[in-house]
PDB file of C-alpha atoms and ligand atoms in Angstrom:
ATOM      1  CA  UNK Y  14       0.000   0.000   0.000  1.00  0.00           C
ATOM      2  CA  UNK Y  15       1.555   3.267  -1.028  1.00  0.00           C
ATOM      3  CA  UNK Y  16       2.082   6.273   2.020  1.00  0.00           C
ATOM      4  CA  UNK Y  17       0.089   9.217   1.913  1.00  0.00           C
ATOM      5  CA  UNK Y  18       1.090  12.275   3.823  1.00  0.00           C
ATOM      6  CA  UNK Y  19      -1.003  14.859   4.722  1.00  0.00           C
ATOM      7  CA  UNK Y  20       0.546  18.015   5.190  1.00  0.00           C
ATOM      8  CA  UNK Y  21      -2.347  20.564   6.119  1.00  0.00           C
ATOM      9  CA  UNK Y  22       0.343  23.746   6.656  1.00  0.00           C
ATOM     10  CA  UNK Y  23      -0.717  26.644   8.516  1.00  0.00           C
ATOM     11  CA  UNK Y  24      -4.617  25.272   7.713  1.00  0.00           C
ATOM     12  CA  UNK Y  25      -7.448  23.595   9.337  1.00  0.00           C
ATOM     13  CA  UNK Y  26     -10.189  24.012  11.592  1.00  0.00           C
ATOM     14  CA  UNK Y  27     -12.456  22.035  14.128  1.00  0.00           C
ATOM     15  CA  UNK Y  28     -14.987  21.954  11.399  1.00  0.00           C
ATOM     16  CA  UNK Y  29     -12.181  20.800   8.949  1.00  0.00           C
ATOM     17  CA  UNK Y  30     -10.897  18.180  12.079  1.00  0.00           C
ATOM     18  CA  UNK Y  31     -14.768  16.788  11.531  1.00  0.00           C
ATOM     19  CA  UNK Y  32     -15.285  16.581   8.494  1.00  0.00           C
ATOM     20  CA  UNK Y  33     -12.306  14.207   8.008  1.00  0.00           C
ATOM     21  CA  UNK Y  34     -13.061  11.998  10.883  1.00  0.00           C
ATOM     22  CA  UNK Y  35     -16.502  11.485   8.710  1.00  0.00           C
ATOM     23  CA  UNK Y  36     -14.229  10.282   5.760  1.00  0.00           C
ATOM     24  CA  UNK Y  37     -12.262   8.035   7.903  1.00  0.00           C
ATOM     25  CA  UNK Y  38     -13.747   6.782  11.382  1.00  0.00           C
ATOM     26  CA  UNK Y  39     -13.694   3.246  11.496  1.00  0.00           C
ATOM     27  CA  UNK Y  40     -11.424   3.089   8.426  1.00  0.00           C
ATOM     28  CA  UNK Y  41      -8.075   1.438   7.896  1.00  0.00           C
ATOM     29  CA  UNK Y  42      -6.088   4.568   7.753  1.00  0.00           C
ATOM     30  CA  UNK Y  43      -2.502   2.540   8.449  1.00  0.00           C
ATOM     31  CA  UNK Y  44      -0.978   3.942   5.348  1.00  0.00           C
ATOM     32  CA  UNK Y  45      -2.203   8.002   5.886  1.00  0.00           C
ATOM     33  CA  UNK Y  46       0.545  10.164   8.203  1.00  0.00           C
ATOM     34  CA  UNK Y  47      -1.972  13.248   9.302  1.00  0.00           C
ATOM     35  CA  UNK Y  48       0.378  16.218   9.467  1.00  0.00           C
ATOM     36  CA  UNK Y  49      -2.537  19.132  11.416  1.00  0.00           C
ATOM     37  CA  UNK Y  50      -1.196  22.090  13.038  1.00  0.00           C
ATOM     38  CA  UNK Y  51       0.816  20.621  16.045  1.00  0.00           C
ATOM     39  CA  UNK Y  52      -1.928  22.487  18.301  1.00  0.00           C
ATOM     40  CA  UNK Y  53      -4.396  20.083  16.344  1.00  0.00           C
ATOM     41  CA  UNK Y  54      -3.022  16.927  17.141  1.00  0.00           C
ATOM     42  CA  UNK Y  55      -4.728  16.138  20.032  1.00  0.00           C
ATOM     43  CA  UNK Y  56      -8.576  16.950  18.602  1.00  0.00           C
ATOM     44  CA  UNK Y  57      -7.333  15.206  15.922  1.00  0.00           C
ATOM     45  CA  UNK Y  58      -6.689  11.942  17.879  1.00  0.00           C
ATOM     46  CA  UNK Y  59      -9.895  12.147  19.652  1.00  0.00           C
ATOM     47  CA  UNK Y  60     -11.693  12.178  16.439  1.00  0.00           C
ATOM     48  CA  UNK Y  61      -9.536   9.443  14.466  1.00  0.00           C
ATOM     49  CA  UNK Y  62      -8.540   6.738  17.620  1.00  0.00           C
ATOM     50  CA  UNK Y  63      -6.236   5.186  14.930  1.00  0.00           C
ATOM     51  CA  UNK Y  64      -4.696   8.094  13.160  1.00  0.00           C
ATOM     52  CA  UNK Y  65      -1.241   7.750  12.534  1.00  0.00           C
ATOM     53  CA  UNK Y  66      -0.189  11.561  13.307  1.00  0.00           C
ATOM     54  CA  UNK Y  67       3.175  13.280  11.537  1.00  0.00           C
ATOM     55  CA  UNK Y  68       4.621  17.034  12.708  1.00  0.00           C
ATOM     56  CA  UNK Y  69       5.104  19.857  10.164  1.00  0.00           C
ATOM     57  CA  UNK Y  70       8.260  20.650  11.484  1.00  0.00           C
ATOM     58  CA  UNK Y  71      10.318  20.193  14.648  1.00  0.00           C
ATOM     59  CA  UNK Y  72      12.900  22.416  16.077  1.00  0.00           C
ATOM     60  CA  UNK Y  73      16.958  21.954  15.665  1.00  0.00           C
ATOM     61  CA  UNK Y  74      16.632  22.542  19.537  1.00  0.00           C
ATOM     62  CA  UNK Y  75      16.886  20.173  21.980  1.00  0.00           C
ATOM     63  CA  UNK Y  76      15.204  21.804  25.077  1.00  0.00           C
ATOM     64  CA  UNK Y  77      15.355  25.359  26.579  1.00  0.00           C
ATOM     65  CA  UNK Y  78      15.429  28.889  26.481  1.00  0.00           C
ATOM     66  CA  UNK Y  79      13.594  29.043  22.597  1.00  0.00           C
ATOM     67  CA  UNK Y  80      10.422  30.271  22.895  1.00  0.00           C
ATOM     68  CA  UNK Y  81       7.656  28.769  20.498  1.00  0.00           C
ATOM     69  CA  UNK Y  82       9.572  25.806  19.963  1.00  0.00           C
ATOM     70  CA  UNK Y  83       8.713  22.113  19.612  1.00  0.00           C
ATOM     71  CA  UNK Y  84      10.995  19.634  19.653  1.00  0.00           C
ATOM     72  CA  UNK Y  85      11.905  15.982  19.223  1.00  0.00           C
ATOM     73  CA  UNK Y  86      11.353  14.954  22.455  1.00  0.00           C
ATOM     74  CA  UNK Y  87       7.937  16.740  22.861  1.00  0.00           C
ATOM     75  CA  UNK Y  88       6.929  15.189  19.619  1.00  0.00           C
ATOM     76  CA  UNK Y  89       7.955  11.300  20.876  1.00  0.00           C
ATOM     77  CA  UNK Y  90       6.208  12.131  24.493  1.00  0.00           C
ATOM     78  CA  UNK Y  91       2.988  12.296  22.306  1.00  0.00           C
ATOM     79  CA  UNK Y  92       3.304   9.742  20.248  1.00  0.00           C
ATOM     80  CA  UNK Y  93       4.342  11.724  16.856  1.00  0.00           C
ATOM     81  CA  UNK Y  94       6.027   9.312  14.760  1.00  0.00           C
ATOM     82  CA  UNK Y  95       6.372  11.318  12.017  1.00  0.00           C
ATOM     83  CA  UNK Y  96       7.731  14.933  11.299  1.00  0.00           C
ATOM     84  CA  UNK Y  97       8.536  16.677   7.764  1.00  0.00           C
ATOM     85  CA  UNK Y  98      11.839  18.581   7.717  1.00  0.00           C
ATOM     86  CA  UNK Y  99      13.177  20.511   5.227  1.00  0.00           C
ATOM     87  CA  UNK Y 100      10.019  21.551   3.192  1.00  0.00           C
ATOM     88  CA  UNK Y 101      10.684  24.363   0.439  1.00  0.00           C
ATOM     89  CA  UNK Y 102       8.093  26.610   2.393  1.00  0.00           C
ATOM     90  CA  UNK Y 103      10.409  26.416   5.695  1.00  0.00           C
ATOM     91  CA  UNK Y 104      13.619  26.652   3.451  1.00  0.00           C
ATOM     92  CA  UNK Y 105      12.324  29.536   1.838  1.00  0.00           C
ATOM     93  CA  UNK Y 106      10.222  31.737   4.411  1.00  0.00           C
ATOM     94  CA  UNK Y 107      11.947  30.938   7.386  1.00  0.00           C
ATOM     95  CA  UNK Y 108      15.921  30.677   5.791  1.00  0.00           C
ATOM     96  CA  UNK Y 109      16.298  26.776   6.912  1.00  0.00           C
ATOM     97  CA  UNK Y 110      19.702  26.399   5.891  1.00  0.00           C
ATOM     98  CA  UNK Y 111      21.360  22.481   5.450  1.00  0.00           C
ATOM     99  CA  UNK Y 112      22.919  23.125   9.340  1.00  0.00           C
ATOM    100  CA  UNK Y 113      19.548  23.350  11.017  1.00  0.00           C
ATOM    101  CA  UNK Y 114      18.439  20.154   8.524  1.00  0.00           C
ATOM    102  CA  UNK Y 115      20.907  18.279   9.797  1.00  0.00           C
ATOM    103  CA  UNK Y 116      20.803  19.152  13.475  1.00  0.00           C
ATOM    104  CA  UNK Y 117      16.470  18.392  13.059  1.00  0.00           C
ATOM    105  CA  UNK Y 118      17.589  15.026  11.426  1.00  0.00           C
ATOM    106  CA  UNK Y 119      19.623  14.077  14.351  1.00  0.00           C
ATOM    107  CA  UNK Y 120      17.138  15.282  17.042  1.00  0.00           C
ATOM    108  CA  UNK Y 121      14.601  13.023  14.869  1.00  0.00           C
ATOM    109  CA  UNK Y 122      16.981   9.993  14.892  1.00  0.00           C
ATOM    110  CA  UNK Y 123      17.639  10.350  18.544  1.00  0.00           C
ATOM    111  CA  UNK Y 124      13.766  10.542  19.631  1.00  0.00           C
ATOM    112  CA  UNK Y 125      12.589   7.966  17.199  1.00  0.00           C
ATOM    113  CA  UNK Y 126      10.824  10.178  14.840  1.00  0.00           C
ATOM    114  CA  UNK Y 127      11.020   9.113  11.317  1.00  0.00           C
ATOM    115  CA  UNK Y 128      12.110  11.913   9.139  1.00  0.00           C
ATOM    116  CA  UNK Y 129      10.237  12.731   5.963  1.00  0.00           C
ATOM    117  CA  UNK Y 130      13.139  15.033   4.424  1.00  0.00           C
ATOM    118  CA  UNK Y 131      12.015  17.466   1.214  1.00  0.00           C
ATOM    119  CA  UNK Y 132      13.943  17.731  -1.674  1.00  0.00           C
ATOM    120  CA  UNK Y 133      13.567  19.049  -5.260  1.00  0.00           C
ATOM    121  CA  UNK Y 134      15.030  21.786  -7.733  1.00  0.00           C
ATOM    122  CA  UNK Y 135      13.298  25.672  -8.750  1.00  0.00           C
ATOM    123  CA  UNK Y 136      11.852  26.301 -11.615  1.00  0.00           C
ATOM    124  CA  UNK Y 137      15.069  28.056 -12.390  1.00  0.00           C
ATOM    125  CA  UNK Y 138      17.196  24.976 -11.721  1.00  0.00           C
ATOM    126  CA  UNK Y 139      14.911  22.702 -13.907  1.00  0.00           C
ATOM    127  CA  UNK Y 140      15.138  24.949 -16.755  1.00  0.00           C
ATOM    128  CA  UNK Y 141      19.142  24.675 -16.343  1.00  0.00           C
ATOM    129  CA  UNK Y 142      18.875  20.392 -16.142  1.00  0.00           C
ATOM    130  CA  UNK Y 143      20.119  20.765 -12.920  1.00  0.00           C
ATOM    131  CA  UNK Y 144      17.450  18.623 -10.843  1.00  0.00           C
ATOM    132  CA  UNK Y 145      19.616  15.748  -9.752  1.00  0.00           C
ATOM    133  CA  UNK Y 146      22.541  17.821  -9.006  1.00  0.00           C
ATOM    134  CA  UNK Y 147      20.263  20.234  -7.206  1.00  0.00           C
ATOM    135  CA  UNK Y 148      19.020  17.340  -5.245  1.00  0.00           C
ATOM    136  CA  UNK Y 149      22.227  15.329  -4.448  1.00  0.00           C
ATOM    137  CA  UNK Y 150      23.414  18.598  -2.750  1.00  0.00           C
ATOM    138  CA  UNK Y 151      20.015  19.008  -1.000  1.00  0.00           C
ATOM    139  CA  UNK Y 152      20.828  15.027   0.106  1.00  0.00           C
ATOM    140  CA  UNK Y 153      24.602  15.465   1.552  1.00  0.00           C
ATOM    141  CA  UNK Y 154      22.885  16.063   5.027  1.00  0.00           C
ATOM    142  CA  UNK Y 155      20.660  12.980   5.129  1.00  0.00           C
ATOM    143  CA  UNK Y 156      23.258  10.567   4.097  1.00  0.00           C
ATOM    144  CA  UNK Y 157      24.272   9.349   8.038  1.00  0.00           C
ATOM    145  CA  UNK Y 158      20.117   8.869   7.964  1.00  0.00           C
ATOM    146  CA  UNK Y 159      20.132   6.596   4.231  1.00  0.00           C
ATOM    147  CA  UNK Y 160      18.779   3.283   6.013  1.00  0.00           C
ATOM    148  CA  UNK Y 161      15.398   4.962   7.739  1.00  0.00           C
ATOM    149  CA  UNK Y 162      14.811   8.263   6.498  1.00  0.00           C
ATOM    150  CA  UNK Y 163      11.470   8.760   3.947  1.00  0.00           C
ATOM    151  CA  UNK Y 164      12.760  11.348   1.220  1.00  0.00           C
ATOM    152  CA  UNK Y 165       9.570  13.407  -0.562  1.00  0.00           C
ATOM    153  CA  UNK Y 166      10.829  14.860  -3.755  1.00  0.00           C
ATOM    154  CA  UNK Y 167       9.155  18.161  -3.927  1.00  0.00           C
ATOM    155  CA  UNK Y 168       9.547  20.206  -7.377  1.00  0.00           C
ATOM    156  CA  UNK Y 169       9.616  24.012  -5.571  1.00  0.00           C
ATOM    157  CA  UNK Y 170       8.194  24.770  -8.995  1.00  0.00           C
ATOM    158  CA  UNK Y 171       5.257  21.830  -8.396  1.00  0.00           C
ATOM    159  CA  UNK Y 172       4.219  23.193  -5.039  1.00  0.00           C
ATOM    160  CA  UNK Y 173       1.360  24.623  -5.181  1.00  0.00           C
ATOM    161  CA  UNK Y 174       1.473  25.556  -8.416  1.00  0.00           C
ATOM    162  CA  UNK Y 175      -0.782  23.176  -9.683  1.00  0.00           C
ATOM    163  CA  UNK Y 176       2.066  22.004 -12.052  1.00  0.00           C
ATOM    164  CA  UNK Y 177       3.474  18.567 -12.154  1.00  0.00           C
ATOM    165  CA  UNK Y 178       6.947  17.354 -13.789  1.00  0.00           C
ATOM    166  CA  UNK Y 179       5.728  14.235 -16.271  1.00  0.00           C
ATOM    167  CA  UNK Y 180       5.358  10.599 -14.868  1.00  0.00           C
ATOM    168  CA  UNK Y 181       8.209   9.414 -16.703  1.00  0.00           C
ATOM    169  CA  UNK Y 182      10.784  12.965 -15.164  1.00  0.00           C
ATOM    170  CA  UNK Y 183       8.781  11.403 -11.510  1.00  0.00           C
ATOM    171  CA  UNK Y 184       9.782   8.151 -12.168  1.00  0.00           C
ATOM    172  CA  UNK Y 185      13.955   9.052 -12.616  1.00  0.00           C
ATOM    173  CA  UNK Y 186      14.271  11.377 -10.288  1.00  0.00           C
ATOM    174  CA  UNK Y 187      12.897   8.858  -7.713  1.00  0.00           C
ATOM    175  CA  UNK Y 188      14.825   6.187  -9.256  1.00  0.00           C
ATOM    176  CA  UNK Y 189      18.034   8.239  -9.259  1.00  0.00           C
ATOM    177  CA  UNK Y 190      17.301   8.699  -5.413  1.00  0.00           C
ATOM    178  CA  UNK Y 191      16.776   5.217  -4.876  1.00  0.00           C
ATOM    179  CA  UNK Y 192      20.254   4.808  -6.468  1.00  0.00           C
ATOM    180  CA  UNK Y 193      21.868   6.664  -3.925  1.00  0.00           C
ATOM    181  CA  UNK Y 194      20.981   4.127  -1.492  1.00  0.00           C
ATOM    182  CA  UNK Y 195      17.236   5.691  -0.169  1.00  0.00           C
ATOM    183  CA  UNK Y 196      14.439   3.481   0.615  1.00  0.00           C
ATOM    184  CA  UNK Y 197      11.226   5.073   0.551  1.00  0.00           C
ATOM    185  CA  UNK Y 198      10.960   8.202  -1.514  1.00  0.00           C
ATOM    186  CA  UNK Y 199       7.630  10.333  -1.984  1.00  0.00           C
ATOM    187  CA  UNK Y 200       6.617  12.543  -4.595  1.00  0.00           C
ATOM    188  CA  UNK Y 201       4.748  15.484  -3.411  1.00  0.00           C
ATOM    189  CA  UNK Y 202       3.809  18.645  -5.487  1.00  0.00           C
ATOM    190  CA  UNK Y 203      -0.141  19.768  -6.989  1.00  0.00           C
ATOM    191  CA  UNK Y 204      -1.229  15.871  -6.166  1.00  0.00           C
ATOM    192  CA  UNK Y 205      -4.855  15.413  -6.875  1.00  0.00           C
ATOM    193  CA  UNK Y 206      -7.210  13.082  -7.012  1.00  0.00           C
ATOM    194  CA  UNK Y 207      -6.834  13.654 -11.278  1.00  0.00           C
ATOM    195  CA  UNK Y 208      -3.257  12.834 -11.797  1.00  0.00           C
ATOM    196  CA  UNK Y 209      -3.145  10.730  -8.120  1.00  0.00           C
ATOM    197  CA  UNK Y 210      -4.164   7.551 -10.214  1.00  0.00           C
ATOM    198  CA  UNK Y 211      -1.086   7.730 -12.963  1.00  0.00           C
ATOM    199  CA  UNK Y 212       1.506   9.124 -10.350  1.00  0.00           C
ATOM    200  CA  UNK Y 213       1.060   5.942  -7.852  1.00  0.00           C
ATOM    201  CA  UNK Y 214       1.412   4.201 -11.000  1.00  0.00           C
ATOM    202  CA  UNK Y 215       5.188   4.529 -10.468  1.00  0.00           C
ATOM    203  CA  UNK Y 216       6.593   1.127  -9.158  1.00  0.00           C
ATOM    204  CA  UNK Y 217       9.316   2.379  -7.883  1.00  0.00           C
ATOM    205  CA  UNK Y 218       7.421   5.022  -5.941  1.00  0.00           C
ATOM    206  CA  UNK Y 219       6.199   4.843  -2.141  1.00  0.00           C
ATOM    207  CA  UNK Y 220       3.814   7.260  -2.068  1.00  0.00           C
ATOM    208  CA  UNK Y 221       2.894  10.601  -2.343  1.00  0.00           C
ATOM    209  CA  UNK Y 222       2.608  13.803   0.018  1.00  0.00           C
ATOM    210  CA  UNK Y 223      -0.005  15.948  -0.385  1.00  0.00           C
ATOM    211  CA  UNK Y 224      -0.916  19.710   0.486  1.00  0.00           C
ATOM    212  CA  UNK Y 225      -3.764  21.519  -1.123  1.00  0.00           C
ATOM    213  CA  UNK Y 226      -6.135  18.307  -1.588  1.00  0.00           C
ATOM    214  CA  UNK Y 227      -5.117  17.276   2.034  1.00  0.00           C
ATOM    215  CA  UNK Y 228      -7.993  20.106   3.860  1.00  0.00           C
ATOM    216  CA  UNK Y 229     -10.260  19.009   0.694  1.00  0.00           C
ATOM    217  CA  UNK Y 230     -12.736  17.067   1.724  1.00  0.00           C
ATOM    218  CA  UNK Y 231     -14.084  16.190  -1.690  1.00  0.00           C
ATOM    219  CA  UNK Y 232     -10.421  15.467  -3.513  1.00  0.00           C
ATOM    220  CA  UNK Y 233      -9.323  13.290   0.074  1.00  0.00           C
ATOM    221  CA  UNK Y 234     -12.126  11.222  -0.507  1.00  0.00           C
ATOM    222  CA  UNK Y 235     -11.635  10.710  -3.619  1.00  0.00           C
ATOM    223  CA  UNK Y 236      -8.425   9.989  -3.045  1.00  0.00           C
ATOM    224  CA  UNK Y 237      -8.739   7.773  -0.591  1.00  0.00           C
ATOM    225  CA  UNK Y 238     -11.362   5.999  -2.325  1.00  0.00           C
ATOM    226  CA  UNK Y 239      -9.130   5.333  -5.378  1.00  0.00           C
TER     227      UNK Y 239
HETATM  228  P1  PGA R  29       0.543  20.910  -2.779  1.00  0.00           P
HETATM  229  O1  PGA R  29       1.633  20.965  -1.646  1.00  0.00           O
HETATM  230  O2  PGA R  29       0.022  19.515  -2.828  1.00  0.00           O
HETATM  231  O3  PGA R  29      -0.491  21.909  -2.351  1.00  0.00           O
HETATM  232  O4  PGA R  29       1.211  21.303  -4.059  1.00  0.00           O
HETATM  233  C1  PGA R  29       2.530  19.917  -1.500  1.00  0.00           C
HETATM  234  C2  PGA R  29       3.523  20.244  -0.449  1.00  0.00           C
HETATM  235  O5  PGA R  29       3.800  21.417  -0.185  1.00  0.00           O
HETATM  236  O6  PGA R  29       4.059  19.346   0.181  1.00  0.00           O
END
């Protein structure tokens, strides 16, 4: 059964919270990582029992003085077994850089979190042929992690954007990930429940990670469905 994430971003609502619990209550939902709000994760629960529940982000702190912070160990104390790092949005927005990456992969590794690490080139760096090279870079600070960390490869460009490379540009750049010794690798970027169908299609694909469609109660149950 292929993975899909859920990565809600800054969205979501009580309303939103139960409206999904009436798509999945009493369903197997083993192979769907929620990713609410962290504040959500708890109404979340109450609703789906079962849910398997993934953080947006965690901090590249360990404890302390950091106000607003949430860390590894707060996320393992709950039960997270999940947690995105690296997403374009927080590389962009919030000036991640590949230290902080690497310091959040190592707090994940420590607290048992498995790490669902973002990759993927700009529009820019597509147009130049440079997504592999843009990636292997983007992959120098997982490479202690190779044996249990999920990579999602994330066109910036796809994001969003309602854009999507082609199945067969999806299909090498996961295989060319997979040949640098990665297990699971995700393909995340203006999924929906259109082009869902062709893009699980890829064999040597482990699922998807999905944003937009994720807080849409119609295209999630299609999706789910399919
Ligand atoms: P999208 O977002 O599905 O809305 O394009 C994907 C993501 O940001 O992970």
């Amino acid at each position: 059964m292929k993975m899909l994430v859920a990565n809600w971003k800054a969205n979501g609502d009580l309303k939103l919270i139960e409206d999904i619990a009436g798509i999945f209550k009493g369903k197997n939902v083993q192979n769907i990582i929620f990713c609410p709000p962290s504040c959500f994760f708890s109404l979340l629960k109450k609703h789906i029992p079962h849910a398997i529940l993934g953080a947006q982000n965690v901090s590249d702190k360990e404890n302390g003085a950091f106000t607003g912070e949430v860390t590894a160990k707060m996320l393992n104390d709950i039960d997270i077994s999940y947690a995105i790092v690296g997403h374009s949005e927080r590389r962009i927005h919030f000036k991640e850089k590949n230290t902080t990456l690497k310091t959040k992969l190592l707090l994940c590794k420590k607290y048992n979190i498995a790490a669902i690490f973002c990759v993927g080139e700009n529009l820019a760096e597509k147009s130049a042929n440079l997504t592999f090279k843009v990636i292997k870079k983007q992959l120098e600070v997982a490479k202690p992690f190779v044996k249990n960390i999920i990579i999602a490869y994330e066109p910036v460009w796809a994001i969003g954007s309602g854009l999507t490379p082609k199945i067969e540009e999806i299909q090498n750049t996961c295989q060319f990930i997979k040949g640098l010794g990665y297990k699971n690798v995700l393909y995340g970027g203006s999924v929906n429940s259109e082009n869902y169908n062709n893009i699980i299609t890829i064999n040597s694909l482990d699922g998807v990670l999905m944003g937009g469609v994720s807080i849409n109660i119609n295209e999630l149950n299609k999706i789910f469905k399919a």
